[in-house]
Tab-separated table of C-alpha atoms and ligand atoms in Angstrom:
chain	number	residue	atom	x	y	z
A	205	UNK	CA	0.000	0.000	0.000
A	206	UNK	CA	1.490	3.411	-0.852
A	207	UNK	CA	1.133	6.315	1.588
A	208	UNK	CA	-1.954	7.843	-0.043
A	209	UNK	CA	-3.752	4.494	-0.086
A	210	UNK	CA	-2.788	3.847	3.546
A	211	UNK	CA	-4.087	7.280	4.598
A	212	UNK	CA	-7.363	6.637	2.767
A	213	UNK	CA	-7.632	3.150	4.234
A	214	UNK	CA	-7.059	4.207	7.854
A	215	UNK	CA	-10.348	4.829	9.609
A	216	UNK	CA	-11.387	5.029	13.228
A	217	UNK	CA	-12.677	1.457	13.478
A	218	UNK	CA	-15.242	0.978	16.238
A	219	UNK	CA	-15.998	-2.737	15.763
A	220	UNK	CA	-13.311	-5.340	15.078
A	221	UNK	CA	-13.906	-8.855	13.757
A	222	UNK	CA	-13.237	-11.091	16.749
A	223	UNK	CA	-12.599	-14.049	14.442
A	224	UNK	CA	-9.729	-12.339	12.658
A	225	UNK	CA	-6.527	-12.368	14.722
A	226	UNK	CA	-3.550	-10.124	14.048
A	227	UNK	CA	0.124	-10.992	14.383
A	228	UNK	CA	1.590	-9.472	17.586
A	229	UNK	CA	5.029	-9.432	15.967
A	230	UNK	CA	3.731	-7.238	13.133
A	231	UNK	CA	2.125	-4.909	15.662
A	232	UNK	CA	5.419	-4.727	17.551
A	233	UNK	CA	7.163	-3.903	14.276
A	234	UNK	CA	4.667	-1.068	13.665
A	235	UNK	CA	5.537	0.254	17.135
A	236	UNK	CA	9.200	0.133	16.208
A	237	UNK	CA	8.346	2.198	13.117
A	238	UNK	CA	6.432	4.597	15.393
A	239	UNK	CA	9.740	5.460	17.098
A	240	UNK	CA	10.806	7.027	13.777
A	241	UNK	CA	8.297	9.817	14.452
A	242	UNK	CA	9.907	13.186	15.198
A	243	UNK	CA	9.906	14.369	18.793
A	244	UNK	CA	10.644	17.730	20.358
A	245	UNK	CA	14.442	18.002	20.801
A	246	UNK	CA	14.497	14.258	20.027
A	247	UNK	CA	13.649	13.679	23.715
A	248	UNK	CA	11.356	10.701	22.954
A	249	UNK	CA	9.492	11.032	26.234
A	250	UNK	CA	7.158	8.193	25.339
A	251	UNK	CA	6.532	4.528	26.019
A	252	UNK	CA	4.283	2.033	24.253
A	253	UNK	CA	2.442	-0.791	25.972
A	254	UNK	CA	1.150	-3.554	23.703
A	255	UNK	CA	-1.541	-5.404	25.616
A	256	UNK	CA	-2.282	-8.942	24.431
A	257	UNK	CA	-3.409	-10.663	27.681
A	258	UNK	CA	-7.212	-11.098	27.481
A	259	UNK	CA	-7.764	-10.434	31.227
A	260	UNK	CA	-5.797	-7.178	31.163
A	261	UNK	CA	-7.490	-6.156	27.911
A	262	UNK	CA	-10.880	-6.614	29.558
A	263	UNK	CA	-9.802	-4.376	32.471
A	264	UNK	CA	-8.383	-1.767	30.084
A	265	UNK	CA	-11.605	-1.860	28.084
A	266	UNK	CA	-13.627	-1.153	31.253
A	267	UNK	CA	-11.373	1.853	31.905
A	268	UNK	CA	-12.057	2.937	28.294
A	269	UNK	CA	-15.706	3.271	29.285
A	270	UNK	CA	-16.531	-0.062	27.615
A	271	UNK	CA	-16.259	1.363	24.094
A	272	UNK	CA	-16.981	-1.216	21.374
A	273	UNK	CA	-13.553	-0.617	19.840
A	274	UNK	CA	-11.784	-1.857	22.983
A	275	UNK	CA	-14.411	-4.532	23.685
A	276	UNK	CA	-13.840	-6.162	20.284
A	277	UNK	CA	-10.109	-5.420	19.776
A	278	UNK	CA	-7.575	-8.170	19.121
A	279	UNK	CA	-4.921	-6.139	20.962
A	280	UNK	CA	-4.728	-2.755	22.635
A	281	UNK	CA	-1.785	-0.373	22.496
A	282	UNK	CA	-1.374	2.343	25.120
A	283	UNK	CA	0.728	5.395	24.252
A	284	UNK	CA	2.231	6.791	27.441
A	285	UNK	CA	4.060	10.086	28.026
A	286	UNK	CA	7.036	9.969	30.381
A	287	UNK	CA	7.972	13.570	31.082
A	288	UNK	CA	9.390	12.300	34.372
A	289	UNK	CA	12.201	10.580	32.415
A	290	UNK	CA	13.543	13.862	31.021
A	291	UNK	CA	16.952	13.590	32.733
A	292	UNK	CA	17.513	10.029	31.553
A	293	UNK	CA	16.446	10.809	27.988
A	294	UNK	CA	18.494	14.031	27.846
A	295	UNK	CA	21.569	12.051	28.959
A	296	UNK	CA	20.875	9.433	26.286
A	297	UNK	CA	20.508	12.010	23.505
A	298	UNK	CA	23.603	13.894	24.677
A	299	UNK	CA	25.706	10.707	24.647
A	300	UNK	CA	24.355	9.868	21.201
A	301	UNK	CA	25.044	13.392	19.921
A	302	UNK	CA	28.640	13.352	21.167
A	303	UNK	CA	29.278	10.264	19.015
A	304	UNK	CA	27.219	11.693	16.168
A	305	UNK	CA	29.301	14.881	16.071
A	306	UNK	CA	32.576	12.945	16.291
A	307	UNK	CA	31.500	10.694	13.414
A	308	UNK	CA	29.923	13.285	11.137
A	309	UNK	CA	31.194	16.825	11.796
A	310	UNK	CA	34.353	18.442	10.393
A	311	UNK	CA	37.192	18.111	12.917
A	312	UNK	CA	37.559	21.857	13.510
A	313	UNK	CA	33.861	22.237	14.425
A	314	UNK	CA	33.524	19.227	16.711
A	315	UNK	CA	34.508	20.821	20.042
A	316	UNK	CA	32.141	23.771	19.599
A	317	UNK	CA	29.257	21.534	18.507
A	318	UNK	CA	29.726	19.179	21.431
A	319	UNK	CA	29.861	22.147	23.826
A	320	UNK	CA	26.585	23.479	22.348
A	321	UNK	CA	24.912	20.118	22.806
A	322	UNK	CA	26.198	19.820	26.359
A	323	UNK	CA	24.607	23.157	27.129
A	324	UNK	CA	21.369	22.192	25.384
A	325	UNK	CA	20.872	18.698	26.819
A	326	UNK	CA	22.859	19.133	30.012
A	327	UNK	CA	21.333	22.455	31.144
A	328	UNK	CA	18.473	23.739	28.963
A	329	UNK	CA	16.442	20.514	28.688
A	330	UNK	CA	16.519	19.780	32.454
A	331	UNK	CA	15.555	23.432	33.066
A	332	UNK	CA	12.622	23.286	30.621
A	333	UNK	CA	11.156	19.933	31.623
A	334	UNK	CA	11.486	20.273	35.419
A	335	UNK	CA	8.185	20.654	37.309
A	336	UNK	CA	7.340	21.925	40.756
A	337	UNK	CA	3.645	22.723	41.350
A	338	UNK	CA	3.638	25.232	38.481
A	339	UNK	CA	6.271	27.457	40.115
A	340	UNK	CA	9.159	26.550	37.800
A	341	UNK	CA	6.878	27.063	34.801
A	342	UNK	CA	5.943	30.540	36.040
A	343	UNK	CA	9.624	31.435	36.448
A	344	UNK	CA	10.394	30.170	32.949
A	345	UNK	CA	7.469	32.124	31.495
A	346	UNK	CA	8.587	35.344	33.199
A	347	UNK	CA	12.126	34.812	31.966
A	348	UNK	CA	10.881	34.155	28.412
A	349	UNK	CA	8.725	37.327	28.547
A	350	UNK	CA	11.728	39.389	29.687
A	351	UNK	CA	14.101	37.998	27.059
A	352	UNK	CA	11.291	38.255	24.479
A	353	UNK	CA	11.381	42.049	24.823
A	354	UNK	CA	14.732	42.013	23.045
A	355	UNK	CA	14.706	38.991	20.734
A	356	UNK	CA	12.424	36.212	19.459
A	357	UNK	CA	12.039	33.375	21.961
A	358	UNK	CA	9.841	30.330	22.533
A	359	UNK	CA	7.172	31.496	24.968
A	360	UNK	CA	5.341	28.229	25.639
A	361	UNK	CA	7.453	27.130	28.594
A	362	UNK	CA	5.004	26.892	31.491
A	363	UNK	CA	4.517	23.470	33.095
A	364	UNK	CA	1.227	23.167	31.238
A	365	UNK	CA	2.951	24.083	27.954
A	366	UNK	CA	5.681	21.498	28.488
A	367	UNK	CA	3.038	18.853	29.143
A	368	UNK	CA	1.468	19.772	25.792
A	369	UNK	CA	4.907	19.536	24.146
A	370	UNK	CA	5.353	15.985	25.415
A	371	UNK	CA	1.845	14.933	24.351
A	372	UNK	CA	2.299	16.512	20.919
A	373	UNK	CA	5.363	14.379	20.180
A	374	UNK	CA	3.741	11.234	21.564
A	375	UNK	CA	0.697	11.798	19.335
A	376	UNK	CA	2.992	11.923	16.301
A	377	UNK	CA	4.288	8.486	17.292
A	378	UNK	CA	0.686	7.291	17.665
A	379	UNK	CA	-0.210	8.539	14.182
A	380	UNK	CA	2.927	6.976	12.690
A	381	UNK	CA	1.875	3.703	14.323
A	382	UNK	CA	-1.642	3.905	12.868
A	383	UNK	CA	-0.307	4.537	9.359
A	384	UNK	CA	2.153	1.648	9.691
A	385	UNK	CA	-0.738	-0.574	10.835
A	386	UNK	CA	-2.829	0.523	7.826
A	387	UNK	CA	0.053	-0.517	5.554
A	388	UNK	CA	-0.193	-3.991	7.123
A	389	UNK	CA	-3.931	-4.047	6.399
A	390	UNK	CA	-4.553	-3.770	10.157
A	391	UNK	CA	-7.113	-1.410	11.682
A	392	UNK	CA	-6.942	0.941	14.641
A	393	UNK	CA	-9.004	3.527	16.508
A	394	UNK	CA	-7.387	6.372	18.450
A	395	UNK	CA	-9.129	6.921	21.788
A	396	UNK	CA	-9.000	9.591	24.442
A	397	UNK	CA	-12.208	8.468	26.095
A	398	UNK	CA	-10.633	6.681	29.066
A	399	UNK	CA	-10.042	6.943	32.789
A	400	UNK	CA	-6.320	7.732	32.900
A	401	UNK	CA	-5.972	7.062	36.622
A	402	UNK	CA	-7.348	3.533	36.259
A	403	UNK	CA	-5.199	2.858	33.184
A	404	UNK	CA	-2.066	3.997	35.031
A	405	UNK	CA	-2.928	1.727	37.929
A	406	UNK	CA	-3.502	-1.256	35.620
A	407	UNK	CA	-0.137	-0.696	33.905
A	408	UNK	CA	1.616	0.098	37.217
A	409	UNK	CA	2.803	3.438	35.876
A	410	UNK	CA	4.156	6.223	38.080
A	411	UNK	CA	1.873	9.131	38.991
A	412	UNK	CA	3.725	11.514	36.688
A	413	UNK	CA	3.300	9.343	33.592
A	414	UNK	CA	0.511	10.463	31.236
A	415	UNK	CA	-1.824	8.489	29.009
A	416	UNK	CA	-1.659	10.053	25.579
A	417	UNK	CA	-3.844	7.780	23.493
A	418	UNK	CA	-5.206	4.270	23.634
A	419	UNK	CA	-5.334	2.446	20.323
A	420	UNK	CA	-7.371	-0.738	20.015
A	421	UNK	CA	-6.215	-2.820	17.040
A	422	UNK	CA	-7.617	-5.599	14.884
A	423	UNK	CA	-9.362	-6.143	11.569
A	424	UNK	CA	-12.546	-4.165	10.900
A	425	UNK	CA	-15.784	-6.100	11.048
A	426	UNK	CA	-16.840	-5.367	7.448
A	427	UNK	CA	-19.273	-2.484	6.996
A	428	UNK	CA	-20.139	-2.592	10.698
A	429	UNK	CA	-16.541	-1.701	11.588
A	430	UNK	CA	-16.772	1.963	10.661
A	431	UNK	CA	-19.426	4.547	11.321
A	432	UNK	CA	-20.327	5.397	7.710
A	433	UNK	CA	-18.597	7.916	5.489
A	434	UNK	CA	-15.608	9.983	6.399
A	435	UNK	CA	-16.522	13.584	7.248
A	436	UNK	CA	-14.060	16.400	6.680
A	437	UNK	CA	-14.467	20.173	6.796
A	438	UNK	CA	-14.118	21.579	3.211
A	439	UNK	CA	-10.426	21.833	2.406
A	440	UNK	CA	-10.625	25.513	1.365
A	441	UNK	CA	-11.866	26.327	4.867
A	442	UNK	CA	-8.710	24.988	6.487
A	443	UNK	CA	-6.130	25.624	3.766
A	444	UNK	CA	-4.410	28.965	3.340
A	445	UNK	CA	-1.666	29.584	0.795
A	446	UNK	CA	0.062	32.855	1.610
B	210	FMN	C1	-7.090	12.309	20.009
B	210	FMN	C2	-8.264	11.513	19.499
B	210	FMN	C3	-9.168	10.995	20.399
B	210	FMN	C4	-10.240	10.207	19.962
B	210	FMN	N1	-11.063	9.611	20.873
B	210	FMN	C5	-12.029	8.763	20.457
B	210	FMN	C6	-12.793	8.025	21.393
B	210	FMN	O1	-12.606	8.102	22.602
B	210	FMN	N2	-13.748	7.201	20.920
B	210	FMN	C7	-13.989	7.052	19.586
B	210	FMN	O2	-14.870	6.262	19.222
B	210	FMN	N3	-13.253	7.736	18.664
B	210	FMN	C8	-12.281	8.566	19.063
B	210	FMN	N4	-11.507	9.229	18.134
B	210	FMN	C9	-11.713	8.973	16.701
B	210	FMN	C10	-12.310	10.171	15.971
B	210	FMN	O3	-13.650	10.326	16.324
B	210	FMN	C11	-12.134	9.931	14.465
B	210	FMN	O4	-10.764	9.878	14.179
B	210	FMN	C12	-12.799	11.025	13.640
B	210	FMN	O5	-14.186	10.940	13.754
B	210	FMN	C13	-12.440	10.951	12.167
B	210	FMN	O6	-12.743	9.694	11.620
B	210	FMN	P1	-11.644	8.825	10.814
B	210	FMN	O7	-10.509	8.588	11.791
B	210	FMN	O8	-12.351	7.538	10.440
B	210	FMN	O9	-11.201	9.603	9.650
B	210	FMN	C14	-10.438	10.004	18.573
B	210	FMN	C15	-9.525	10.579	17.667
B	210	FMN	C16	-8.441	11.301	18.122
B	210	FMN	C17	-7.453	11.855	17.135
């Protein structure tokens, strides 16, 4: 399937055919492809949980308000945000970047580039992602406002903003996963109708983890699988060429 066909094929499937299994290895491969999605500063503050155990799936489905998509799914994938892992991920990316620069940058530029990355991942990232009851976010916002008087600067740095940043990147991984699944001829349905506290408890996730999207997977149950035609706002209402 080429990309355009896959995008046309992908629908939010609400009823899966319980008699048509899917290959967990293929689903895992689609999740591996999902990691190719871009993420803010390449921080990859995400985790994916592929649920195949029927008992756990039933519990997850209850926490998804008993939606038919989860009730009939062959497997369920949970996309989780892990902002709390920002130090670990920043260290990983910094280590990777040191090697990357050594391997790929001209000799005379290497020291400067490594120093820049040390500043970025060693100081700026921990400063931006740290949370403390909204206080750190307020300080960052004030600082951005002050610096913004003199030069352009990213202003979305409150704790709420950073949470959105992490969810944004995770959602790109979720979409990449759904497209990869469509290419396999597998169906999905992105869900945000769930009780995040219950899901976190079921997956034994820390309090600071977030549930980004839950994606039941399987093969659509024929015509019943989708709720009719696809509805989109007219393109000229959303498209602006300037
Ligand atoms: C973030 C997000 C959350 C969604 N949550 C639900 C949900 O809880 N239940 C549901 O049935 N569909 C859910 N959907 C599916 C949308 O309703 C669906 O994508 C939309 O109607 C467009 O249909 P299509 O995906 O078939 O093109 C969600 C979609 C997104 C992107």
